[in-house]
Tab-separated table of N, CA and C and ligand atoms in Angstrom:
chain	number	residue	atom	x	y	z
A	1	UNK	N	-1.032	12.094	-15.108
A	1	UNK	CA	-0.871	12.361	-13.780
A	1	UNK	C	0.951	12.075	-14.049
A	2	UNK	N	1.727	12.461	-12.467
A	2	UNK	CA	3.094	12.060	-13.694
A	2	UNK	C	3.283	11.358	-12.264
A	3	UNK	N	3.168	10.373	-11.617
A	3	UNK	CA	3.521	9.742	-9.692
A	3	UNK	C	5.163	10.087	-10.121
A	4	UNK	N	5.804	9.972	-10.004
A	4	UNK	CA	7.275	10.317	-9.933
A	4	UNK	C	7.323	12.293	-9.935
A	5	UNK	N	6.449	13.100	-10.522
A	5	UNK	CA	7.222	14.293	-10.876
A	5	UNK	C	6.325	14.680	-9.143
A	6	UNK	N	5.675	14.115	-9.225
A	6	UNK	CA	4.363	13.841	-7.382
A	6	UNK	C	5.333	13.944	-6.062
A	7	UNK	N	5.885	12.840	-6.529
A	7	UNK	CA	7.023	11.911	-5.541
A	7	UNK	C	8.444	13.017	-5.210
A	8	UNK	N	8.960	13.632	-6.157
A	8	UNK	CA	9.554	14.980	-6.205
A	8	UNK	C	9.438	15.689	-5.449
A	9	UNK	N	8.245	15.570	-4.791
A	9	UNK	CA	8.163	17.213	-4.541
A	9	UNK	C	8.279	17.319	-2.989
A	10	UNK	N	7.763	15.879	-2.767
A	10	UNK	CA	8.192	15.690	-1.397
A	10	UNK	C	9.466	14.846	-0.309
A	11	UNK	N	10.213	14.382	-2.159
A	11	UNK	CA	11.291	13.193	-1.500
A	11	UNK	C	12.140	14.156	-2.044
A	12	UNK	N	13.311	14.055	-1.656
A	12	UNK	CA	14.506	14.266	-2.733
A	12	UNK	C	15.123	13.342	-3.825
A	13	UNK	N	14.943	13.847	-5.045
A	13	UNK	CA	15.437	12.768	-5.617
A	13	UNK	C	16.577	11.458	-5.350
A	14	UNK	N	17.528	12.533	-4.686
A	14	UNK	CA	18.816	11.766	-4.295
A	14	UNK	C	19.075	11.204	-3.114
A	15	UNK	N	18.242	10.834	-2.984
A	15	UNK	CA	18.215	11.170	-1.125
A	15	UNK	C	17.747	8.624	-1.216
A	16	UNK	N	18.145	8.125	0.379
A	16	UNK	CA	18.336	7.638	0.312
A	16	UNK	C	16.692	6.915	0.016
A	17	UNK	N	15.926	7.783	0.762
A	17	UNK	CA	13.946	6.968	1.204
A	17	UNK	C	14.149	7.344	-0.552
A	18	UNK	N	14.424	8.469	-0.919
A	18	UNK	CA	13.471	8.042	-1.975
A	18	UNK	C	13.721	7.014	-2.951
A	19	UNK	N	15.314	6.693	-3.037
A	19	UNK	CA	15.074	5.416	-3.776
A	19	UNK	C	14.657	3.747	-3.794
A	20	UNK	N	14.552	3.813	-2.180
A	20	UNK	CA	13.732	2.831	-1.444
A	20	UNK	C	11.889	3.252	-2.279
A	21	UNK	N	11.786	4.287	-2.167
A	21	UNK	CA	10.309	4.481	-2.146
A	21	UNK	C	10.251	3.883	-3.542
A	22	UNK	N	10.906	4.467	-4.547
A	22	UNK	CA	10.672	4.325	-5.802
A	22	UNK	C	11.073	2.988	-5.782
A	23	UNK	N	12.012	2.698	-5.372
A	23	UNK	CA	11.999	0.848	-5.830
A	23	UNK	C	11.420	0.115	-5.272
A	24	UNK	N	10.801	0.063	-4.552
A	24	UNK	CA	9.486	-0.213	-3.384
A	24	UNK	C	8.224	-0.315	-4.469
A	25	UNK	N	7.939	0.814	-5.103
A	25	UNK	CA	6.507	1.406	-5.350
A	25	UNK	C	6.421	0.466	-6.369
A	26	UNK	N	7.176	0.582	-7.438
A	26	UNK	CA	7.861	0.462	-8.696
A	26	UNK	C	7.417	-1.501	-8.772
A	27	UNK	N	8.151	-1.839	-7.921
A	27	UNK	CA	7.899	-3.069	-7.673
A	27	UNK	C	6.174	-4.104	-7.395
A	28	UNK	N	5.282	-2.654	-6.456
A	28	UNK	CA	4.389	-3.131	-6.415
A	28	UNK	C	3.317	-2.804	-7.646
A	29	UNK	N	3.278	-1.907	-8.583
A	29	UNK	CA	2.933	-1.470	-9.648
A	29	UNK	C	3.578	-2.799	-10.702
A	30	UNK	N	4.528	-3.016	-10.628
A	30	UNK	CA	4.547	-4.365	-11.825
A	30	UNK	C	3.924	-5.465	-11.658
A	31	UNK	N	3.972	-5.360	-10.274
A	31	UNK	CA	2.759	-7.024	-9.849
A	31	UNK	C	1.597	-6.939	-10.023
A	32	UNK	N	1.167	-5.998	-9.644
A	32	UNK	CA	-0.821	-5.732	-9.588
A	32	UNK	C	-0.871	-5.152	-10.859
A	33	UNK	N	-0.110	-5.153	-11.749
A	33	UNK	CA	-0.411	-4.947	-13.350
A	33	UNK	C	0.073	-5.763	-13.791
A	34	UNK	N	0.751	-6.649	-13.767
A	34	UNK	CA	0.618	-7.804	-13.649
A	34	UNK	C	-0.512	-8.237	-13.889
A	35	UNK	N	-0.665	-8.772	-12.482
A	35	UNK	CA	-2.339	-9.637	-12.411
A	35	UNK	C	-3.117	-8.646	-13.036
A	36	UNK	N	-3.316	-7.595	-12.982
A	36	UNK	CA	-4.774	-7.454	-13.230
A	36	UNK	C	-4.360	-7.911	-14.616
A	37	UNK	N	-3.417	-7.609	-15.687
A	37	UNK	CA	-3.635	-8.083	-17.156
A	37	UNK	C	-4.108	-9.469	-17.622
A	38	UNK	N	-3.386	-10.115	-15.996
A	38	UNK	CA	-3.881	-11.726	-16.237
A	38	UNK	C	-5.657	-11.558	-16.155
A	39	UNK	N	-6.374	-10.915	-16.087
A	39	UNK	CA	-7.833	-10.741	-15.642
A	39	UNK	C	-8.556	-9.789	-16.484
A	40	UNK	N	-8.560	-9.104	-18.049
A	40	UNK	CA	-9.237	-8.614	-18.298
A	40	UNK	C	-10.794	-8.262	-18.218
A	41	UNK	N	-11.177	-9.807	-17.790
A	41	UNK	CA	-12.889	-9.887	-17.366
A	41	UNK	C	-13.059	-9.112	-16.679
A	42	UNK	N	-12.113	-8.749	-15.603
A	42	UNK	CA	-11.940	-8.291	-14.380
A	42	UNK	C	-12.540	-6.162	-14.300
A	43	UNK	N	-11.838	-5.849	-15.876
A	43	UNK	CA	-12.365	-4.321	-16.236
A	43	UNK	C	-11.534	-3.630	-15.603
A	44	UNK	N	-10.190	-3.724	-14.953
A	44	UNK	CA	-9.288	-3.141	-14.337
A	44	UNK	C	-8.856	-2.289	-15.085
A	45	UNK	N	-8.994	-1.092	-14.067
A	45	UNK	CA	-8.259	0.862	-14.888
A	45	UNK	C	-6.695	0.334	-14.967
A	46	UNK	N	-5.831	0.248	-15.852
A	46	UNK	CA	-5.189	0.532	-15.163
A	46	UNK	C	-3.837	0.815	-15.398
A	47	UNK	N	-3.935	2.169	-16.019
A	47	UNK	CA	-3.353	3.591	-15.881
A	47	UNK	C	-3.732	4.007	-13.960
A	48	UNK	N	-5.180	4.076	-13.739
A	48	UNK	CA	-4.989	4.208	-12.626
A	48	UNK	C	-4.407	3.121	-11.394
A	49	UNK	N	-3.798	2.271	-11.698
A	49	UNK	CA	-3.772	0.714	-11.099
A	49	UNK	C	-1.656	1.578	-10.985
A	50	UNK	N	-1.538	1.841	-12.099
A	50	UNK	CA	-0.253	2.211	-11.976
A	50	UNK	C	0.492	3.846	-10.843
A	51	UNK	N	-0.188	4.106	-11.423
A	51	UNK	CA	-0.636	5.337	-10.915
A	51	UNK	C	-0.690	5.486	-8.966
A	52	UNK	N	-1.461	4.968	-8.578
A	52	UNK	CA	-1.564	4.723	-6.633
A	52	UNK	C	-0.911	3.755	-6.578
A	53	UNK	N	-0.202	2.692	-7.518
A	53	UNK	CA	0.352	1.564	-6.241
A	53	UNK	C	1.469	2.695	-6.560
A	54	UNK	N	2.082	3.814	-7.298
A	54	UNK	CA	3.714	4.349	-7.618
A	54	UNK	C	3.886	4.646	-6.691
A	55	UNK	N	1.637	5.849	-5.733
A	55	UNK	CA	1.976	6.349	-4.844
A	55	UNK	C	1.429	6.173	-3.564
A	56	UNK	N	1.479	4.687	-3.475
A	56	UNK	CA	0.597	4.260	-2.012
A	56	UNK	C	1.272	4.735	-0.548
A	57	UNK	N	2.337	5.166	-0.623
A	57	UNK	CA	3.175	4.710	0.461
A	57	UNK	C	3.780	5.790	0.481
A	58	UNK	N	3.327	7.314	-0.870
A	58	UNK	CA	3.947	9.541	-0.330
A	58	UNK	C	3.987	9.341	0.733
A	59	UNK	N	3.139	8.244	2.320
A	59	UNK	CA	3.077	9.206	3.277
A	59	UNK	C	4.100	8.712	4.524
A	60	UNK	N	5.298	8.122	3.735
A	60	UNK	CA	6.074	7.132	4.611
A	60	UNK	C	7.043	8.743	5.302
A	61	UNK	N	7.622	9.713	4.553
A	61	UNK	CA	8.332	10.537	5.849
A	61	UNK	C	7.871	10.770	6.775
A	62	UNK	N	5.916	11.050	6.884
A	62	UNK	CA	5.705	11.746	7.855
A	62	UNK	C	5.756	10.925	9.364
A	63	UNK	N	6.497	10.391	8.718
A	63	UNK	CA	6.447	8.758	10.136
A	63	UNK	C	7.887	9.038	10.470
A	64	UNK	N	8.181	7.887	11.806
A	64	UNK	CA	9.158	7.862	12.248
A	64	UNK	C	9.180	5.894	12.062
A	65	UNK	N	10.645	6.652	11.601
A	65	UNK	CA	11.381	5.396	10.066
A	65	UNK	C	12.714	5.043	9.751
A	66	UNK	N	13.218	5.761	11.188
A	66	UNK	CA	14.532	6.157	10.712
A	66	UNK	C	15.800	5.137	10.180
A	67	UNK	N	14.907	3.904	9.860
A	67	UNK	CA	16.091	2.854	9.189
A	67	UNK	C	15.616	3.012	7.987
A	68	UNK	N	14.537	3.383	7.409
A	68	UNK	CA	14.400	4.350	5.828
A	68	UNK	C	14.299	6.111	5.269
A	69	UNK	N	15.210	6.130	6.045
A	69	UNK	CA	15.224	8.029	6.708
A	69	UNK	C	14.282	8.698	6.246
A	70	UNK	N	13.329	7.887	7.176
A	70	UNK	CA	12.209	8.976	7.298
A	70	UNK	C	11.774	8.644	9.300
A	71	UNK	N	11.960	10.604	9.132
A	71	UNK	CA	11.670	11.305	10.756
A	71	UNK	C	11.060	11.914	11.183
A	72	UNK	N	9.038	11.604	10.794
A	72	UNK	CA	8.804	12.240	11.337
A	72	UNK	C	8.155	11.961	12.267
A	73	UNK	N	7.048	12.144	12.899
A	73	UNK	CA	6.412	12.369	13.727
A	73	UNK	C	5.709	11.233	14.290
A	74	UNK	N	4.848	10.477	13.564
A	74	UNK	CA	3.315	9.945	13.515
A	74	UNK	C	4.064	8.384	13.202
A	75	UNK	N	3.040	7.291	13.806
A	75	UNK	CA	3.510	5.835	13.897
A	75	UNK	C	3.696	5.538	12.410
A	76	UNK	N	4.583	4.409	12.292
A	76	UNK	CA	4.199	4.157	11.215
A	76	UNK	C	3.119	3.873	10.116
A	77	UNK	N	1.627	3.595	10.940
A	77	UNK	CA	0.717	3.324	10.880
A	77	UNK	C	-0.408	4.041	10.535
A	78	UNK	N	0.814	5.390	10.641
A	78	UNK	CA	0.018	5.974	9.727
A	78	UNK	C	0.101	6.698	8.761
A	79	UNK	N	1.481	5.936	7.995
A	79	UNK	CA	1.862	6.232	6.559
A	79	UNK	C	0.599	6.422	5.064
A	80	UNK	N	-0.622	5.574	5.886
A	80	UNK	CA	-1.280	5.048	4.920
A	80	UNK	C	-2.576	6.531	5.221
A	81	UNK	N	-2.994	6.560	6.043
A	81	UNK	CA	-4.562	7.540	5.520
A	81	UNK	C	-3.073	9.475	5.715
A	82	UNK	N	-1.443	8.977	6.577
A	82	UNK	CA	-1.071	10.913	6.114
A	82	UNK	C	-1.390	10.760	4.450
A	83	UNK	N	-0.278	9.580	3.828
A	83	UNK	CA	-0.358	9.570	2.664
A	83	UNK	C	-2.007	10.041	1.634
A	84	UNK	N	-3.000	10.034	2.001
A	84	UNK	CA	-4.381	9.734	1.311
A	84	UNK	C	-4.715	11.403	1.678
A	85	UNK	N	-3.972	11.806	3.131
A	85	UNK	CA	-4.337	13.007	3.038
A	85	UNK	C	-4.072	14.182	1.762
A	86	UNK	N	-2.299	13.811	1.890
A	86	UNK	CA	-1.411	15.057	0.888
A	86	UNK	C	-2.256	14.571	-0.555
A	87	UNK	N	-2.840	13.024	-1.104
A	87	UNK	CA	-2.725	13.097	-2.049
A	87	UNK	C	-4.290	14.324	-2.563
A	88	UNK	N	-5.218	13.810	-1.422
A	88	UNK	CA	-6.556	14.360	-1.334
A	88	UNK	C	-6.619	15.748	-2.030
A	89	UNK	N	-5.273	16.730	-0.848
A	89	UNK	CA	-4.539	17.742	-1.257
A	89	UNK	C	-4.367	18.106	-2.871
A	90	UNK	N	-3.695	16.898	-3.390
A	90	UNK	CA	-3.162	17.631	-4.836
A	90	UNK	C	-4.269	17.525	-5.575
A	91	UNK	N	-5.214	16.818	-4.986
A	91	UNK	CA	-6.348	17.134	-6.034
A	91	UNK	C	-6.437	15.724	-6.851
A	92	UNK	N	-5.987	14.657	-5.661
A	92	UNK	CA	-6.716	13.308	-5.959
A	92	UNK	C	-7.334	12.276	-5.388
A	93	UNK	N	-8.544	12.329	-5.193
A	93	UNK	CA	-9.089	11.685	-4.186
A	93	UNK	C	-9.448	10.011	-4.239
A	94	UNK	N	-8.493	9.655	-5.819
A	94	UNK	CA	-9.135	8.573	-6.196
A	94	UNK	C	-7.851	7.748	-5.524
A	95	UNK	N	-6.781	8.317	-6.215
A	95	UNK	CA	-5.864	7.882	-5.485
A	95	UNK	C	-4.937	7.732	-4.115
A	96	UNK	N	-6.114	8.748	-3.766
A	96	UNK	CA	-5.987	8.997	-2.069
A	96	UNK	C	-6.530	7.452	-1.118
A	97	UNK	N	-7.511	6.354	-1.605
A	97	UNK	CA	-8.521	5.642	-1.139
A	97	UNK	C	-7.534	4.907	-0.863
A	98	UNK	N	-6.426	4.390	-1.743
A	98	UNK	CA	-5.490	3.539	-2.090
A	98	UNK	C	-5.432	3.561	-0.728
A	99	UNK	N	-4.177	4.787	-0.880
A	99	UNK	CA	-2.887	4.856	0.598
A	99	UNK	C	-3.666	4.410	1.776
A	100	UNK	N	-4.986	5.093	2.228
A	100	UNK	CA	-5.022	4.828	3.385
A	100	UNK	C	-5.782	3.435	3.414
A	101	UNK	N	-5.952	2.099	1.777
A	101	UNK	CA	-6.782	1.191	2.306
A	101	UNK	C	-5.576	0.199	2.199
A	102	UNK	N	-4.678	0.514	2.311
A	102	UNK	CA	-3.852	-0.799	1.273
A	102	UNK	C	-2.450	-1.203	2.761
A	103	UNK	N	-2.905	-0.230	4.327
A	103	UNK	CA	-2.185	-1.596	5.256
A	103	UNK	C	-2.776	-2.596	5.639
A	104	UNK	N	-1.554	-3.583	6.156
A	104	UNK	CA	-2.421	-5.482	5.864
A	104	UNK	C	-2.747	-5.617	5.131
A	105	UNK	N	-4.171	-6.205	5.200
A	105	UNK	CA	-5.026	-6.221	4.116
A	105	UNK	C	-6.017	-5.260	4.651
A	106	UNK	N	-5.968	-4.083	5.054
A	106	UNK	CA	-7.029	-2.989	5.435
A	106	UNK	C	-7.173	-3.503	6.923
A	107	UNK	N	-7.532	-1.598	7.138
A	107	UNK	CA	-7.745	-1.793	9.068
A	107	UNK	C	-9.340	-1.649	8.812
A	108	UNK	N	-9.988	-2.017	10.305
A	108	UNK	CA	-11.889	-2.352	10.282
A	108	UNK	C	-11.514	-0.914	10.950
A	109	UNK	N	-12.567	0.188	11.060
A	109	UNK	CA	-13.295	0.229	12.282
A	109	UNK	C	-13.354	-0.564	13.282
A	110	UNK	N	-13.289	-1.388	12.858
A	110	UNK	CA	-14.062	-2.421	14.968
A	110	UNK	C	-12.340	-2.408	14.992
A	111	UNK	N	-11.627	-3.123	14.141
A	111	UNK	CA	-9.819	-3.093	14.874
A	111	UNK	C	-8.948	-1.931	15.555
A	112	UNK	N	-9.461	-0.750	14.788
A	112	UNK	CA	-8.653	1.239	15.244
A	112	UNK	C	-9.482	1.298	16.750
A	113	UNK	N	-11.177	0.618	16.422
A	113	UNK	CA	-11.553	0.311	18.089
A	113	UNK	C	-11.450	-0.092	18.796
A	114	UNK	N	-11.003	-1.326	18.894
A	114	UNK	CA	-10.506	-1.880	19.831
A	114	UNK	C	-8.957	-2.152	19.988
A	115	UNK	N	-8.537	-2.053	18.988
A	115	UNK	CA	-6.429	-2.143	19.386
A	115	UNK	C	-6.625	-0.464	19.963
A	116	UNK	N	-7.368	0.580	19.807
A	116	UNK	CA	-7.068	1.891	19.778
A	116	UNK	C	-5.605	2.356	19.218
A	117	UNK	N	-5.954	2.047	18.013
A	117	UNK	CA	-4.954	2.308	16.737
A	117	UNK	C	-5.209	4.165	16.284
A	118	UNK	N	-3.632	4.580	16.375
A	118	UNK	CA	-3.473	5.996	16.177
A	118	UNK	C	-3.930	6.644	14.377
A	119	UNK	N	-5.314	6.432	14.941
A	119	UNK	CA	-5.761	6.153	13.587
A	119	UNK	C	-6.839	7.339	13.317
A	120	UNK	N	-7.544	8.382	12.447
A	120	UNK	CA	-9.394	8.104	12.181
A	120	UNK	C	-10.101	6.921	12.086
A	121	UNK	N	-11.133	7.616	13.022
A	121	UNK	CA	-11.867	6.345	13.109
A	121	UNK	C	-12.995	6.242	11.968
A	122	UNK	N	-12.706	5.812	11.038
A	122	UNK	CA	-13.574	5.202	9.855
A	122	UNK	C	-12.820	3.910	9.451
A	123	UNK	N	-13.452	3.480	7.719
A	123	UNK	CA	-12.893	1.886	8.301
A	123	UNK	C	-12.235	2.697	6.570
A	124	UNK	N	-10.992	1.735	7.105
A	124	UNK	CA	-9.713	1.828	5.824
A	124	UNK	C	-9.618	0.752	5.325
A	125	UNK	N	-10.905	-0.130	4.380
A	125	UNK	CA	-10.336	-1.729	4.431
A	125	UNK	C	-10.340	-1.050	2.876
A	126	UNK	N	-9.850	-2.223	1.922
A	126	UNK	CA	-9.969	-1.601	0.600
A	126	UNK	C	-11.423	-1.580	0.100
A	127	UNK	N	-12.353	-1.557	-0.778
A	127	UNK	CA	-13.571	-1.620	-1.825
A	127	UNK	C	-13.032	-1.905	-3.319
A	128	UNK	N	-12.456	-1.064	-4.722
A	128	UNK	CA	-12.880	-1.331	-5.197
A	128	UNK	C	-11.915	-2.755	-6.107
A	129	UNK	N	-12.320	-3.029	-7.100
A	129	UNK	CA	-10.607	-4.092	-6.977
A	129	UNK	C	-9.641	-3.946	-7.333
A	130	UNK	N	-9.450	-2.622	-7.975
A	130	UNK	CA	-8.074	-1.904	-7.554
A	130	UNK	C	-7.489	-1.483	-6.528
A	131	UNK	N	-8.377	-1.085	-6.060
A	131	UNK	CA	-7.314	-1.476	-4.222
A	131	UNK	C	-6.872	-2.491	-3.570
A	132	UNK	N	-7.909	-3.532	-4.343
A	132	UNK	CA	-7.820	-5.066	-3.642
A	132	UNK	C	-6.320	-5.300	-3.800
A	133	UNK	N	-6.155	-4.678	-5.791
A	133	UNK	CA	-5.185	-5.999	-6.135
A	133	UNK	C	-3.887	-5.269	-5.552
A	134	UNK	N	-3.807	-3.483	-5.211
A	134	UNK	CA	-2.848	-2.924	-5.104
A	134	UNK	C	-1.612	-3.451	-3.561
A	135	UNK	N	-3.495	-3.184	-2.697
A	135	UNK	CA	-3.397	-3.572	-1.341
A	135	UNK	C	-2.591	-5.833	-1.490
A	136	UNK	N	-3.245	-5.763	-2.116
A	136	UNK	CA	-2.596	-7.743	-1.973
A	136	UNK	C	-1.055	-7.354	-2.752
A	137	UNK	N	-0.361	-6.969	-4.048
A	137	UNK	CA	0.424	-6.947	-4.238
A	137	UNK	C	1.786	-6.425	-3.415
A	138	UNK	N	1.239	-4.895	-1.990
A	138	UNK	CA	2.282	-5.080	-1.468
A	138	UNK	C	2.635	-5.100	-0.703
A	139	UNK	N	1.792	-7.038	-0.607
A	139	UNK	CA	1.863	-7.677	0.590
A	139	UNK	C	3.177	-7.969	0.628
A	140	UNK	N	3.800	-8.503	-0.855
A	140	UNK	CA	4.932	-9.925	-1.533
A	140	UNK	C	6.006	-8.243	-1.107
A	141	UNK	N	5.971	-7.340	-1.295
A	141	UNK	CA	7.960	-6.837	-0.663
A	141	UNK	C	7.786	-5.552	0.062
A	142	UNK	N	8.857	-5.990	0.923
A	142	UNK	CA	8.920	-5.510	1.792
A	142	UNK	C	9.718	-3.971	1.529
A	143	UNK	N	9.823	-3.015	2.613
A	143	UNK	CA	10.934	-1.902	2.089
A	143	UNK	C	12.513	-1.956	2.295
A	144	UNK	N	12.784	-2.800	3.130
A	144	UNK	CA	14.376	-3.745	3.399
A	144	UNK	C	14.844	-3.909	2.909
A	145	UNK	N	13.873	-6.071	2.321
A	145	UNK	CA	14.608	-6.667	1.313
A	145	UNK	C	13.992	-5.828	0.197
A	146	UNK	N	14.055	-4.698	-0.831
A	146	UNK	CA	13.936	-3.963	-1.892
A	146	UNK	C	13.434	-5.567	-3.202
A	147	UNK	N	13.942	-5.926	-3.338
A	147	UNK	CA	13.844	-6.612	-5.142
A	147	UNK	C	14.118	-8.145	-4.561
A	148	UNK	N	13.845	-8.764	-3.609
A	148	UNK	CA	13.257	-9.208	-3.151
A	148	UNK	C	11.709	-9.844	-2.991
A	149	UNK	N	11.137	-10.606	-4.010
A	149	UNK	CA	9.320	-11.115	-3.639
A	149	UNK	C	9.141	-12.213	-2.878
A	150	UNK	N	8.396	-11.532	-1.717
A	150	UNK	CA	8.170	-12.736	-0.746
A	150	UNK	C	7.768	-14.280	-1.438
A	151	UNK	N	6.722	-15.314	-0.476
A	151	UNK	CA	6.190	-16.619	-1.131
A	151	UNK	C	5.064	-15.975	-0.519
A	152	UNK	N	4.474	-16.799	-1.212
A	152	UNK	CA	2.619	-16.182	0.042
A	152	UNK	C	2.633	-16.834	1.074
A	153	UNK	N	4.027	-18.104	1.038
A	153	UNK	CA	2.939	-18.899	2.587
A	153	UNK	C	3.934	-17.594	3.727
A	154	UNK	N	5.609	-16.659	3.476
A	154	UNK	CA	6.129	-16.038	3.944
A	154	UNK	C	5.650	-14.725	3.944
A	155	UNK	N	3.904	-14.144	3.177
A	155	UNK	CA	3.323	-13.689	3.161
A	155	UNK	C	2.326	-13.501	4.202
A	156	UNK	N	2.125	-15.044	4.568
A	156	UNK	CA	0.671	-15.516	5.733
A	156	UNK	C	1.807	-15.591	7.030
A	157	UNK	N	2.874	-15.901	7.159
A	157	UNK	CA	3.751	-15.650	7.958
A	157	UNK	C	3.023	-14.596	8.953
A	158	UNK	N	3.126	-13.638	7.906
A	158	UNK	CA	3.645	-12.218	8.394
A	158	UNK	C	2.116	-11.326	9.022
A	159	UNK	N	1.423	-12.256	8.479
A	159	UNK	CA	0.003	-11.351	8.191
A	159	UNK	C	-0.470	-12.459	9.129
A	160	UNK	N	0.087	-13.903	9.989
A	160	UNK	CA	-0.742	-14.481	10.831
A	160	UNK	C	-0.533	-13.683	12.136
A	161	UNK	N	0.336	-12.792	12.526
A	161	UNK	CA	0.113	-11.792	13.921
A	161	UNK	C	-0.548	-10.893	13.884
A	162	UNK	N	-1.543	-10.126	12.839
A	162	UNK	CA	-2.660	-9.783	12.613
A	162	UNK	C	-4.145	-10.277	13.407
A	163	UNK	N	-4.493	-11.569	12.770
A	163	UNK	CA	-5.435	-12.519	12.960
A	163	UNK	C	-6.133	-13.042	12.219
A	164	UNK	N	-6.980	-14.135	12.108
A	164	UNK	CA	-7.527	-15.438	11.118
A	164	UNK	C	-7.735	-14.144	10.312
A	165	UNK	N	-8.707	-12.567	10.331
A	165	UNK	CA	-9.534	-12.345	9.536
A	165	UNK	C	-8.730	-11.745	8.417
A	166	UNK	N	-7.419	-11.504	9.065
A	166	UNK	CA	-6.317	-10.778	7.647
A	166	UNK	C	-6.059	-11.962	7.050
A	167	UNK	N	-5.563	-13.156	7.714
A	167	UNK	CA	-5.172	-14.116	6.853
A	167	UNK	C	-6.732	-14.679	5.846
A	168	UNK	N	-7.602	-15.125	6.494
A	168	UNK	CA	-8.478	-15.171	5.628
A	168	UNK	C	-8.958	-14.261	4.438
A	169	UNK	N	-8.717	-13.323	4.542
A	169	UNK	CA	-8.995	-11.985	3.353
A	169	UNK	C	-7.884	-12.241	2.001
A	170	UNK	N	-6.666	-12.312	2.897
A	170	UNK	CA	-5.214	-12.551	1.789
A	170	UNK	C	-5.530	-13.682	1.177
A	171	UNK	N	-5.807	-14.707	1.935
A	171	UNK	CA	-5.905	-15.934	0.989
A	171	UNK	C	-7.352	-15.776	0.084
A	172	UNK	N	-8.551	-15.016	-0.069
A	172	UNK	CA	-9.286	-14.935	-0.602
A	172	UNK	C	-8.624	-13.839	-1.795
A	173	UNK	N	-8.103	-13.021	-1.450
A	173	UNK	CA	-7.229	-12.581	-3.038
A	173	UNK	C	-6.329	-13.460	-3.696
A	174	UNK	N	-5.675	-14.826	-2.559
A	174	UNK	CA	-5.068	-15.440	-3.402
A	174	UNK	C	-5.918	-16.307	-4.678
A	175	UNK	N	-6.931	-17.040	-4.635
A	175	UNK	CA	-7.501	-17.448	-5.314
A	175	UNK	C	-8.211	-16.819	-6.468
A	176	UNK	N	-9.265	-15.374	-5.754
A	176	UNK	CA	-9.721	-14.406	-6.638
A	176	UNK	C	-8.594	-14.029	-7.839
A	177	UNK	N	-7.123	-13.468	-7.213
A	177	UNK	CA	-6.109	-12.836	-8.490
A	177	UNK	C	-5.730	-14.070	-9.126
A	178	UNK	N	-4.923	-14.409	-8.747
A	178	UNK	CA	-3.577	-15.861	-8.358
A	178	UNK	C	-3.956	-16.869	-8.613
A	179	UNK	N	-5.739	-17.382	-9.346
A	179	UNK	CA	-6.449	-19.070	-8.952
A	179	UNK	C	-5.758	-20.100	-8.311
A	180	UNK	N	-5.244	-19.402	-6.809
A	180	UNK	CA	-4.507	-20.130	-5.833
A	180	UNK	C	-5.073	-20.670	-4.363
B	201	FE2	FE1	3.701	-0.931	-0.097
């Protein structure tokens, strides 16, 4: 499969949103691949990682985020499952799981219910190693400061507002993937 061809089906290749989406997704894909190559013992699927990382944010255009050129009607937090719906329709059900499980460090059913998030009531936490790795790599890149990788401390400061569980999960990944 060709992720860029799929992105081009939903985003105008000469648009600012396309530029932001592709640049961000490429940063995430490269970081995820670099980490995966450090861990041959984990046996992760490198081509899947590259494809799914390129597509993890494909749902953003359906959300309301004018600063990155997205004028859809949904809340931004919905971009994961909306991208997943799109990829399922395209026949990529494994890649779809990466989309809907990459927000924060994953969103549990309990979080959806307790915080009454505008999401379908199902667990959206990353499960496979590839899902966890892409979610982890994504935390280092924003869509506003495109070429700047955040430090681990900065990522943790950003995640702290979502609670201890979120920070603990991220710290667990630092240990698992980076040995830190
Ligand atoms: Fe992302």
